[in-house]
Coordinates of C-alpha atoms in Angstrom, one line a residue:
M14 CA -132.0 -147.1 168.5
R15 CA -132.2 -143.5 169.9
T16 CA -132.8 -140.6 167.4
D17 CA -131.9 -137.9 169.9
D18 CA -128.9 -137.6 172.2
P19 CA -130.1 -138.9 175.6
P20 CA -129.4 -136.9 178.7
S21 CA -126.2 -137.7 180.5
D22 CA -126.4 -140.5 183.0
P23 CA -124.7 -140.2 186.4
P24 CA -120.9 -140.9 186.1
P25 CA -119.9 -144.5 186.6
D26 CA -119.5 -145.9 190.1
P27 CA -116.1 -144.7 191.5
A28 CA -115.5 -148.3 192.6
L29 CA -115.7 -149.4 189.0
I30 CA -113.4 -146.7 187.7
E31 CA -110.8 -147.5 190.4
A32 CA -110.9 -151.3 189.7
D33 CA -107.7 -152.7 188.2
V34 CA -109.6 -154.7 185.6
Y35 CA -111.3 -151.5 184.5
R36 CA -108.0 -149.6 184.0
C37 CA -106.4 -152.6 182.4
F38 CA -109.2 -153.0 180.0
F39 CA -109.0 -149.5 178.6
E40 CA -105.3 -149.2 178.7
R41 CA -104.6 -152.4 176.8
S42 CA -107.6 -152.6 174.4
A43 CA -106.4 -152.0 170.8
G44 CA -109.8 -151.6 169.3
A45 CA -113.0 -149.7 170.0
S46 CA -113.8 -150.7 173.6
C47 CA -116.8 -150.2 175.9
L48 CA -118.1 -151.6 179.2
F49 CA -121.8 -152.1 179.9
D50 CA -123.8 -153.4 182.8
L51 CA -125.2 -156.9 182.3
E52 CA -128.4 -156.3 184.2
T53 CA -129.4 -152.9 182.7
R54 CA -127.4 -153.3 179.5
R55 CA -126.4 -149.6 179.7
V56 CA -122.9 -148.6 178.5
L57 CA -120.9 -147.6 181.5
Q58 CA -117.8 -146.3 179.8
A59 CA -116.3 -146.2 176.2
N60 CA -113.1 -145.1 174.7
P61 CA -112.8 -142.5 171.9
A62 CA -112.2 -145.2 169.3
F63 CA -115.6 -146.7 170.1
G64 CA -117.3 -143.3 169.6
A65 CA -115.5 -142.8 166.3
L66 CA -116.4 -146.3 165.0
Y67 CA -120.1 -146.1 166.0
G68 CA -120.6 -142.4 165.3
Y69 CA -121.3 -141.2 168.9
N70 CA -119.7 -138.4 170.8
Q71 CA -119.0 -138.8 174.4
D72 CA -122.2 -137.0 175.5
A73 CA -124.3 -139.3 173.2
I74 CA -122.7 -142.4 174.6
A75 CA -124.2 -141.7 178.0
G76 CA -127.4 -143.7 178.3
L77 CA -126.6 -145.9 175.2
T78 CA -127.5 -149.5 175.7
F79 CA -126.1 -152.8 174.2
D80 CA -129.4 -153.2 172.5
D81 CA -128.9 -150.0 170.5
L82 CA -125.9 -151.5 168.8
Q83 CA -127.6 -154.7 167.6
T84 CA -129.2 -155.1 164.2
D85 CA -131.7 -157.5 165.8
P86 CA -132.3 -156.7 169.5
H87 CA -134.2 -159.9 169.9
D88 CA -130.9 -161.8 169.7
T89 CA -129.2 -159.7 172.5
G90 CA -130.3 -161.9 175.4
V91 CA -129.1 -165.1 173.7
L92 CA -125.8 -163.5 172.9
L93 CA -125.2 -162.3 176.4
A94 CA -126.2 -165.6 177.9
R95 CA -123.5 -167.3 175.7
V96 CA -120.9 -164.8 177.0
V97 CA -121.7 -165.5 180.6
A98 CA -121.9 -169.3 180.0
E99 CA -118.7 -169.6 178.0
G100 CA -116.7 -167.0 179.9
S101 CA -115.8 -165.1 176.7
L102 CA -117.0 -165.0 173.1
T103 CA -115.2 -164.1 169.9
L104 CA -117.1 -163.3 166.7
P105 CA -114.6 -162.8 163.9
Y106 CA -117.4 -161.5 161.6
G107 CA -120.6 -160.0 163.0
R108 CA -122.9 -157.1 162.3
Q109 CA -123.8 -154.1 164.5
R110 CA -125.4 -150.7 163.9
R111 CA -123.9 -147.2 163.8
R112 CA -125.7 -144.2 165.3
D113 CA -127.2 -143.4 161.9
G114 CA -128.9 -146.8 161.8
R115 CA -126.7 -148.3 159.1
P116 CA -125.5 -151.9 159.8
F117 CA -121.8 -152.6 159.2
P118 CA -119.5 -155.6 159.6
V119 CA -117.5 -155.9 162.8
G120 CA -115.3 -158.3 164.7
L121 CA -116.3 -158.7 168.3
R122 CA -114.8 -160.0 171.5
L123 CA -117.1 -160.1 174.6
F124 CA -116.2 -161.2 178.1
P125 CA -117.7 -160.8 181.6
F126 CA -116.1 -159.8 184.8
A127 CA -117.3 -158.8 188.3
V128 CA -116.6 -155.4 189.6
A129 CA -118.0 -153.7 192.7
G130 CA -120.8 -156.3 193.1
R131 CA -122.0 -156.2 189.6
V132 CA -121.4 -158.2 186.4
V133 CA -119.9 -156.1 183.7
I134 CA -119.5 -157.0 180.0
G135 CA -116.5 -155.8 178.1
Q136 CA -116.8 -155.4 174.3
I137 CA -113.9 -154.8 171.9
S138 CA -114.8 -154.1 168.3
W139 CA -112.9 -154.0 165.0
D140 CA -114.2 -152.6 161.8
R141 CA -114.6 -155.3 159.1
S142 CA -115.8 -153.1 156.3
G143 CA -112.7 -153.7 154.3
L144 CA -113.2 -157.4 154.7
Q145 CA -116.7 -157.0 153.5
H146 CA -115.5 -155.3 150.4
L147 CA -113.0 -158.0 149.9
E148 CA -115.6 -160.7 150.2
N149 CA -118.0 -158.9 147.9
T150 CA -115.1 -158.7 145.3
L151 CA -114.3 -162.3 145.6
E152 CA -117.9 -163.4 145.3
A153 CA -118.2 -161.4 142.1
I154 CA -115.0 -163.0 140.7
I155 CA -116.0 -166.5 141.7
A156 CA -119.5 -166.1 140.3
A157 CA -118.2 -164.9 136.9
T158 CA -115.5 -167.6 136.6
S159 CA -116.8 -170.8 138.2
P160 CA -118.8 -172.1 135.2
V161 CA -115.7 -172.3 132.9
I162 CA -112.4 -174.2 132.8
G163 CA -109.2 -174.3 130.8
D164 CA -108.4 -171.3 128.5
D165 CA -111.9 -170.0 128.9
Y166 CA -111.4 -169.8 132.6
C167 CA -108.1 -167.8 132.2
R168 CA -109.7 -165.4 129.8
S169 CA -112.7 -165.0 132.0
L170 CA -110.6 -164.4 135.0
V171 CA -108.4 -161.6 133.6
R172 CA -111.5 -159.8 132.2
T173 CA -113.4 -160.1 135.6
L174 CA -110.3 -159.0 137.6
A175 CA -109.9 -155.9 135.5
Q176 CA -113.6 -155.1 135.7
V177 CA -114.2 -155.8 139.4
L178 CA -110.9 -154.3 140.6
E179 CA -111.3 -151.4 138.2
V180 CA -107.8 -151.6 136.8
D181 CA -106.6 -151.0 133.3
F182 CA -104.9 -154.3 132.8
A183 CA -105.0 -157.9 134.1
A184 CA -102.8 -160.7 132.8
I185 CA -101.7 -164.2 133.3
C186 CA -98.1 -164.8 132.1
L187 CA -96.4 -168.2 132.2
L188 CA -92.6 -168.7 132.7
E189 CA -90.8 -170.2 129.8
P190 CA -87.3 -171.3 131.1
G191 CA -84.4 -170.8 128.8
T192 CA -80.9 -172.3 128.8
G193 CA -80.0 -169.9 131.7
D194 CA -81.6 -167.3 133.9
E195 CA -80.8 -164.6 131.4
D196 CA -82.8 -166.4 128.7
D197 CA -86.0 -167.0 130.7
C198 CA -89.0 -165.2 129.4
L199 CA -92.7 -164.7 130.3
R200 CA -95.4 -165.3 127.7
S201 CA -98.9 -164.2 128.2
L202 CA -101.6 -166.8 128.5
A203 CA -104.5 -164.3 128.8
V204 CA -104.5 -160.5 128.8
W205 CA -107.3 -158.0 129.3
G206 CA -106.4 -154.4 128.7
D207 CA -108.4 -151.2 128.2
G208 CA -111.7 -153.1 128.1
A209 CA -110.8 -155.8 125.5
V210 CA -108.7 -158.9 125.0
S211 CA -105.1 -157.9 124.2
D212 CA -102.6 -159.5 122.0
E213 CA -100.1 -162.0 123.2
V214 CA -96.9 -160.6 124.7
C215 CA -93.6 -162.1 125.4
Y216 CA -90.8 -160.4 127.3
P217 CA -87.6 -161.2 129.2
R218 CA -87.9 -162.1 132.8
V219 CA -84.7 -160.3 133.8
G220 CA -85.4 -156.6 134.7
S221 CA -89.2 -157.0 134.8
L222 CA -91.5 -156.4 137.7
C223 CA -92.7 -160.0 137.2
A224 CA -89.1 -161.1 138.1
E225 CA -89.7 -159.4 141.5
A226 CA -93.0 -161.2 141.9
L227 CA -91.3 -164.5 141.1
R228 CA -88.5 -163.9 143.5
H229 CA -90.5 -162.6 146.5
G230 CA -93.9 -164.2 145.9
V231 CA -95.7 -160.9 145.6
C232 CA -94.7 -157.5 144.2
L233 CA -96.8 -154.4 145.0
I234 CA -95.9 -151.1 143.5
P235 CA -98.7 -148.6 144.3
D236 CA -97.4 -145.7 142.3
R237 CA -94.6 -144.5 139.9
A238 CA -94.0 -148.0 138.6
A239 CA -92.6 -146.9 135.3
E240 CA -90.4 -144.4 137.0
R241 CA -89.0 -146.9 139.5
F242 CA -88.4 -149.5 136.9
P243 CA -87.1 -147.6 133.8
G244 CA -85.9 -150.9 132.2
G245 CA -89.5 -152.3 132.0
A246 CA -90.3 -151.5 128.3
L247 CA -93.9 -152.6 128.8
L248 CA -94.4 -150.3 131.7
Q249 CA -93.0 -147.4 129.7
T250 CA -95.1 -148.2 126.6
L251 CA -98.3 -148.5 128.5
G252 CA -97.6 -145.6 131.0
I253 CA -98.1 -147.9 134.0
Q254 CA -98.1 -146.3 137.5
A255 CA -99.2 -149.1 139.7
Y256 CA -98.5 -152.9 139.6
V257 CA -99.5 -155.9 141.7
G258 CA -98.0 -159.2 140.7
L259 CA -98.3 -162.6 142.4
R260 CA -96.2 -165.7 141.8
L261 CA -98.1 -168.8 140.6
Q262 CA -96.6 -172.1 141.6
D263 CA -97.4 -175.8 141.4
G264 CA -97.9 -178.1 144.4
A265 CA -94.2 -178.6 144.8
G266 CA -93.5 -174.9 144.9
N267 CA -92.0 -174.6 141.4
P268 CA -92.9 -171.3 139.7
L269 CA -95.4 -171.4 136.9
G270 CA -95.7 -167.7 136.1
V271 CA -97.3 -164.5 137.4
L272 CA -100.9 -163.2 137.9
M273 CA -100.8 -159.4 137.7
T274 CA -102.8 -156.2 137.5
M275 CA -101.6 -152.9 136.2
H276 CA -103.1 -149.4 136.3
R277 CA -102.2 -146.1 134.8
S278 CA -103.1 -144.3 138.0
P279 CA -101.8 -145.0 141.5
M280 CA -103.5 -147.8 143.4
I281 CA -105.2 -146.9 146.7
E282 CA -106.3 -150.5 147.4
G283 CA -103.1 -152.3 146.3
S284 CA -103.1 -154.5 149.4
M285 CA -106.7 -155.5 148.9
I286 CA -105.9 -156.4 145.3
A287 CA -103.0 -158.5 146.4
Q288 CA -105.3 -160.4 148.8
V289 CA -107.8 -161.0 145.9
L290 CA -105.0 -162.3 143.7
Q291 CA -103.8 -164.5 146.5
V292 CA -107.2 -166.1 146.8
V293 CA -107.8 -166.7 143.1
A294 CA -104.2 -167.9 142.6
G295 CA -105.0 -171.3 144.1
R296 CA -107.5 -172.3 141.5
L297 CA -105.6 -170.6 138.7
S298 CA -102.4 -172.6 139.6
A299 CA -104.5 -175.8 139.7
E300 CA -106.0 -175.0 136.3
I301 CA -102.6 -174.3 134.8
G302 CA -101.3 -177.5 136.3
R303 CA -104.2 -179.4 134.9
Q304 CA -103.6 -177.9 131.5
H305 CA -99.9 -178.9 131.7
S306 CA -100.9 -182.4 132.7
E307 CA -103.4 -182.7 129.8
Q308 CA -100.7 -181.4 127.4
A309 CA -98.2 -184.0 128.7
L310 CA -100.9 -186.7 128.5
R311 CA -101.6 -185.7 124.9
R312 CA -97.9 -185.9 124.1
S313 CA -97.6 -189.2 125.7
E314 CA -100.7 -190.5 123.9
A315 CA -99.3 -189.3 120.6
D316 CA -95.9 -191.0 121.4
L317 CA -97.7 -194.2 122.3
A318 CA -99.9 -194.0 119.2
A319 CA -96.8 -193.5 117.1
I320 CA -95.1 -196.5 118.7
L321 CA -98.2 -198.7 118.4
D322 CA -98.8 -197.7 114.8
S323 CA -95.2 -198.5 113.9
E324 CA -95.8 -202.1 114.9
T325 CA -96.7 -204.6 112.2
D326 CA -98.9 -206.6 114.6
S327 CA -102.4 -205.7 115.6
T328 CA -102.3 -204.4 119.2
W329 CA -105.1 -203.3 121.5
S330 CA -106.0 -203.1 125.2
V331 CA -109.3 -203.9 126.9
D332 CA -110.5 -203.0 130.4
R333 CA -112.1 -205.3 133.0
A334 CA -115.5 -204.6 131.5
Y335 CA -114.3 -205.8 128.0
R336 CA -114.3 -202.2 126.7
L337 CA -111.7 -201.1 124.2
I338 CA -109.2 -198.7 125.6
V339 CA -106.8 -198.2 122.7
G340 CA -105.9 -199.9 119.5
N341 CA -103.2 -199.2 116.8
A342 CA -103.8 -198.6 113.1
R343 CA -103.5 -202.3 112.2
F344 CA -106.2 -203.2 114.8
A345 CA -108.4 -200.4 113.5
E346 CA -108.0 -201.7 109.9
A347 CA -108.9 -205.3 110.9
Y348 CA -111.8 -204.1 113.0
Q349 CA -113.2 -202.1 110.1
Q350 CA -112.9 -205.0 107.8
V351 CA -115.0 -207.2 110.1
Y352 CA -117.6 -204.7 111.5
G353 CA -117.7 -202.1 108.7
H354 CA -116.7 -199.1 110.9
L355 CA -113.7 -197.8 112.8
P356 CA -113.5 -198.8 116.5
L357 CA -114.1 -196.2 119.2
P358 CA -112.6 -196.2 122.7
G359 CA -115.1 -197.6 125.1
A360 CA -116.7 -200.0 122.6
D361 CA -117.8 -203.2 124.2
L362 CA -116.1 -205.9 122.3
I363 CA -118.0 -208.9 123.6
P364 CA -121.6 -208.1 122.4
L365 CA -120.2 -207.6 118.9
Q366 CA -119.8 -211.4 118.6
G367 CA -122.5 -214.0 118.4
P368 CA -122.9 -216.1 121.6
E369 CA -121.0 -219.0 120.0
V370 CA -118.0 -216.7 119.5
A371 CA -118.4 -214.3 122.4
L372 CA -118.3 -216.8 125.2
P373 CA -114.9 -218.4 124.2
W374 CA -113.4 -214.9 123.7
Q375 CA -114.8 -213.8 127.1
A376 CA -113.2 -216.8 128.7
L377 CA -109.8 -215.9 127.1
F378 CA -110.2 -212.3 128.3
D379 CA -111.0 -213.5 131.8
R380 CA -107.8 -215.7 131.9
A381 CA -105.6 -212.6 131.1
L382 CA -107.6 -210.4 133.6
A383 CA -107.0 -213.1 136.2
G384 CA -103.2 -212.7 135.7
E385 CA -102.3 -215.3 133.1
S386 CA -100.1 -214.5 130.1
F387 CA -100.5 -217.0 127.2
M388 CA -100.5 -217.4 123.4
F389 CA -102.9 -219.3 121.2
S390 CA -103.6 -219.9 117.5
Y391 CA -106.7 -218.6 115.8
V392 CA -108.1 -219.1 112.3
S393 CA -110.5 -216.5 110.8
D394 CA -112.4 -217.1 107.6
R395 CA -114.8 -214.1 107.4
S396 CA -113.3 -213.1 104.0
G397 CA -113.8 -216.6 102.6
A398 CA -110.0 -217.3 102.7
P399 CA -108.8 -218.6 106.0
R400 CA -106.3 -216.4 107.8
H401 CA -104.0 -217.8 110.5
H402 CA -103.2 -215.7 113.6
E403 CA -101.0 -216.0 116.6
I404 CA -102.6 -214.1 119.5
A405 CA -100.9 -213.2 122.8
F406 CA -102.8 -212.0 125.9
S407 CA -101.2 -210.5 129.0
P408 CA -102.5 -208.6 132.0
I409 CA -101.7 -204.9 132.6
R410 CA -101.1 -203.9 136.2
S411 CA -101.3 -200.5 137.8
D412 CA -99.9 -200.2 141.4
G413 CA -100.0 -204.0 141.5
V414 CA -103.6 -204.3 140.5
I415 CA -104.7 -205.8 137.2
T416 CA -106.8 -203.1 135.4
S417 CA -106.8 -204.3 131.8
L418 CA -105.2 -206.6 129.3
R419 CA -103.1 -206.3 126.3
G420 CA -103.8 -208.2 123.1
Q421 CA -101.5 -208.7 120.2
S422 CA -102.3 -210.5 117.0
R423 CA -99.9 -211.5 114.3
D424 CA -101.0 -212.7 110.9
V425 CA -98.9 -215.8 110.2
T426 CA -100.9 -217.0 107.2
D427 CA -97.8 -216.9 104.9
R428 CA -95.7 -218.8 107.4
V429 CA -98.4 -221.4 108.0
T430 CA -98.9 -221.8 104.2
A431 CA -95.2 -222.3 103.7
E432 CA -95.0 -224.8 106.5
I433 CA -98.0 -226.7 105.0
A434 CA -96.3 -226.7 101.6
Q435 CA -93.1 -227.9 103.1
Q436 CA -94.9 -230.7 105.0
R437 CA -96.5 -231.8 101.8
S438 CA -93.2 -231.7 100.0
E439 CA -91.6 -233.8 102.7
Q440 CA -94.5 -236.2 102.6
N441 CA -94.2 -236.5 98.8
L442 CA -90.4 -237.1 99.2
R443 CA -91.0 -239.8 101.8
S444 CA -93.5 -241.4 99.5
V445 CA -91.0 -241.5 96.6
I446 CA -88.3 -242.9 98.9
E447 CA -90.5 -245.6 100.3
S448 CA -91.7 -246.7 96.9
S449 CA -88.1 -246.9 95.5
P450 CA -86.8 -250.4 94.8
E451 CA -83.3 -249.2 95.6
P452 CA -82.0 -249.1 99.2
I453 CA -82.0 -245.5 100.4
W454 CA -80.7 -244.3 103.8
S455 CA -79.1 -241.4 105.6
I456 CA -76.7 -241.1 108.5
D457 CA -75.3 -238.4 110.8
T458 CA -71.7 -237.5 111.3
A459 CA -71.3 -240.4 113.8
F460 CA -72.4 -242.9 111.1
R461 CA -75.8 -243.4 112.9
L462 CA -78.9 -244.2 110.9
T463 CA -81.3 -241.3 110.7
A464 CA -83.7 -242.6 108.0
F465 CA -84.1 -245.5 105.6
N466 CA -86.6 -247.1 103.2
V467 CA -87.9 -250.7 103.0
S468 CA -85.3 -251.8 100.5
F469 CA -82.5 -250.8 102.8
S470 CA -84.2 -252.4 105.8
D471 CA -84.5 -255.7 103.9
G472 CA -80.9 -255.7 102.8
Y473 CA -79.7 -254.7 106.2
A474 CA -81.6 -257.5 107.9
A475 CA -80.2 -260.0 105.4
V476 CA -76.6 -259.0 106.3
M477 CA -76.9 -258.2 110.0
G478 CA -79.5 -260.8 110.9
R479 CA -81.9 -258.2 112.3
P480 CA -83.8 -255.2 111.0
P481 CA -82.2 -251.8 111.3
V482 CA -83.1 -249.4 114.1
L483 CA -82.7 -245.6 113.9
G484 CA -79.5 -244.8 115.7
D485 CA -77.6 -248.0 114.6
V486 CA -74.0 -247.4 113.6
V487 CA -73.8 -248.7 110.1
L488 CA -70.1 -249.4 110.1
D489 CA -68.9 -252.9 111.2
D490 CA -65.7 -254.8 111.5
S491 CA -66.2 -256.6 108.2
A492 CA -63.9 -256.1 105.2
V493 CA -66.3 -253.7 103.6
G494 CA -66.3 -251.4 106.6
P495 CA -63.3 -249.3 105.6
V496 CA -64.7 -249.0 102.1
Y497 CA -68.0 -247.6 103.3
R498 CA -66.2 -245.3 105.8
A499 CA -64.2 -243.7 103.1
G500 CA -67.3 -243.1 101.0
Y501 CA -69.2 -241.7 104.0
E502 CA -66.4 -239.4 104.9
R503 CA -66.2 -238.1 101.4
A504 CA -70.0 -237.4 101.5

């Protein structure tokens, strides 16, 4: 780079100045523009915007070369070769040097054209210093907030925004819908004000600046905010002059709330602050959505647990690796009685058993995980007194794919005990009937035999000439038939 203003070079070739492409270039270029010779790399002409951007007056531009603008002159040849080979080259974000030697960010567009027998390179430049400031700001915010999630992320974000953007207040406020628009309110999720965490605030949506942000997506008031919105009690109380608010929304576009900054002095960089909020709003909205999903999941889990615990049966579910997913209170009670501790989600149920027990249970699990629903009886005697259970297994499907199984066990010991007692009573009764010397029999309403003892069978055979068979009609056409019929009908 030159430290002294070089002597003026001869004026550009008149043929170059008179060329249509030359006039068109300088008339239509919106940025800082210059032309330089590809062979000598000397600047042939530059507009006033170029001199202002790079710090050169018109006399100093004479004799300036393309190399003088580069932070690393060794890359100049490669860059120019790309321009010639590709026909044009756009660099949205590059770096060049000003006259004082300081590098600064620029956007560049370079393109070649032939004029008066020479190849000329046109350069249009845009100052990207504001973008650099924005990027530095975002890097600082991301570095401070990336390690945390949930409420910690929200608190870290408002603190970092206030500190990096140098504003008095930063806040995240969530929309709480009421029964109507007039009843909607905004409640703070995280607030940083005057260098410390602030108390929770809740205020009506109607009449607030946040209502403007929710309606339009963004609300930027660079000065006199309290004066312009006299109905905003919070603005008046805090003496707010400047406000930037951005609507937060979920993936479907439904409003979640507002991310905002407030300052007691006018904001010079309100647009840049709005850009910063726009960038961080994506992750913040996702974080809020995740929190809402987790809250909904916890509510669903609580509802499910309440439903499961209200069941008198032991109920549980197991994934395809035989790990416990969830179990109700009855399951936990039975599990603790057997294994001495409460079950934990993720516990592998198969290794808890000995091989002689584990393999049959694994086979039953596999049947359900293969898609079969079935019931079976099971007797446990770990406590020394046999307990009878009816167990049902069924597959659980998600999007048509079996992901787990549901088990349900009902203790039917009392019922089985009663059935056994009844069977024994019936056996005793049959024994008494069979051993009785008196004929004993029973019939249905159609007078068909349903049961009889040996004495009845012998008497029946003596009268009818054959032994009785269940289902025989005991009335005949003999004279005693009507007598028996009358007795049967009375019974």
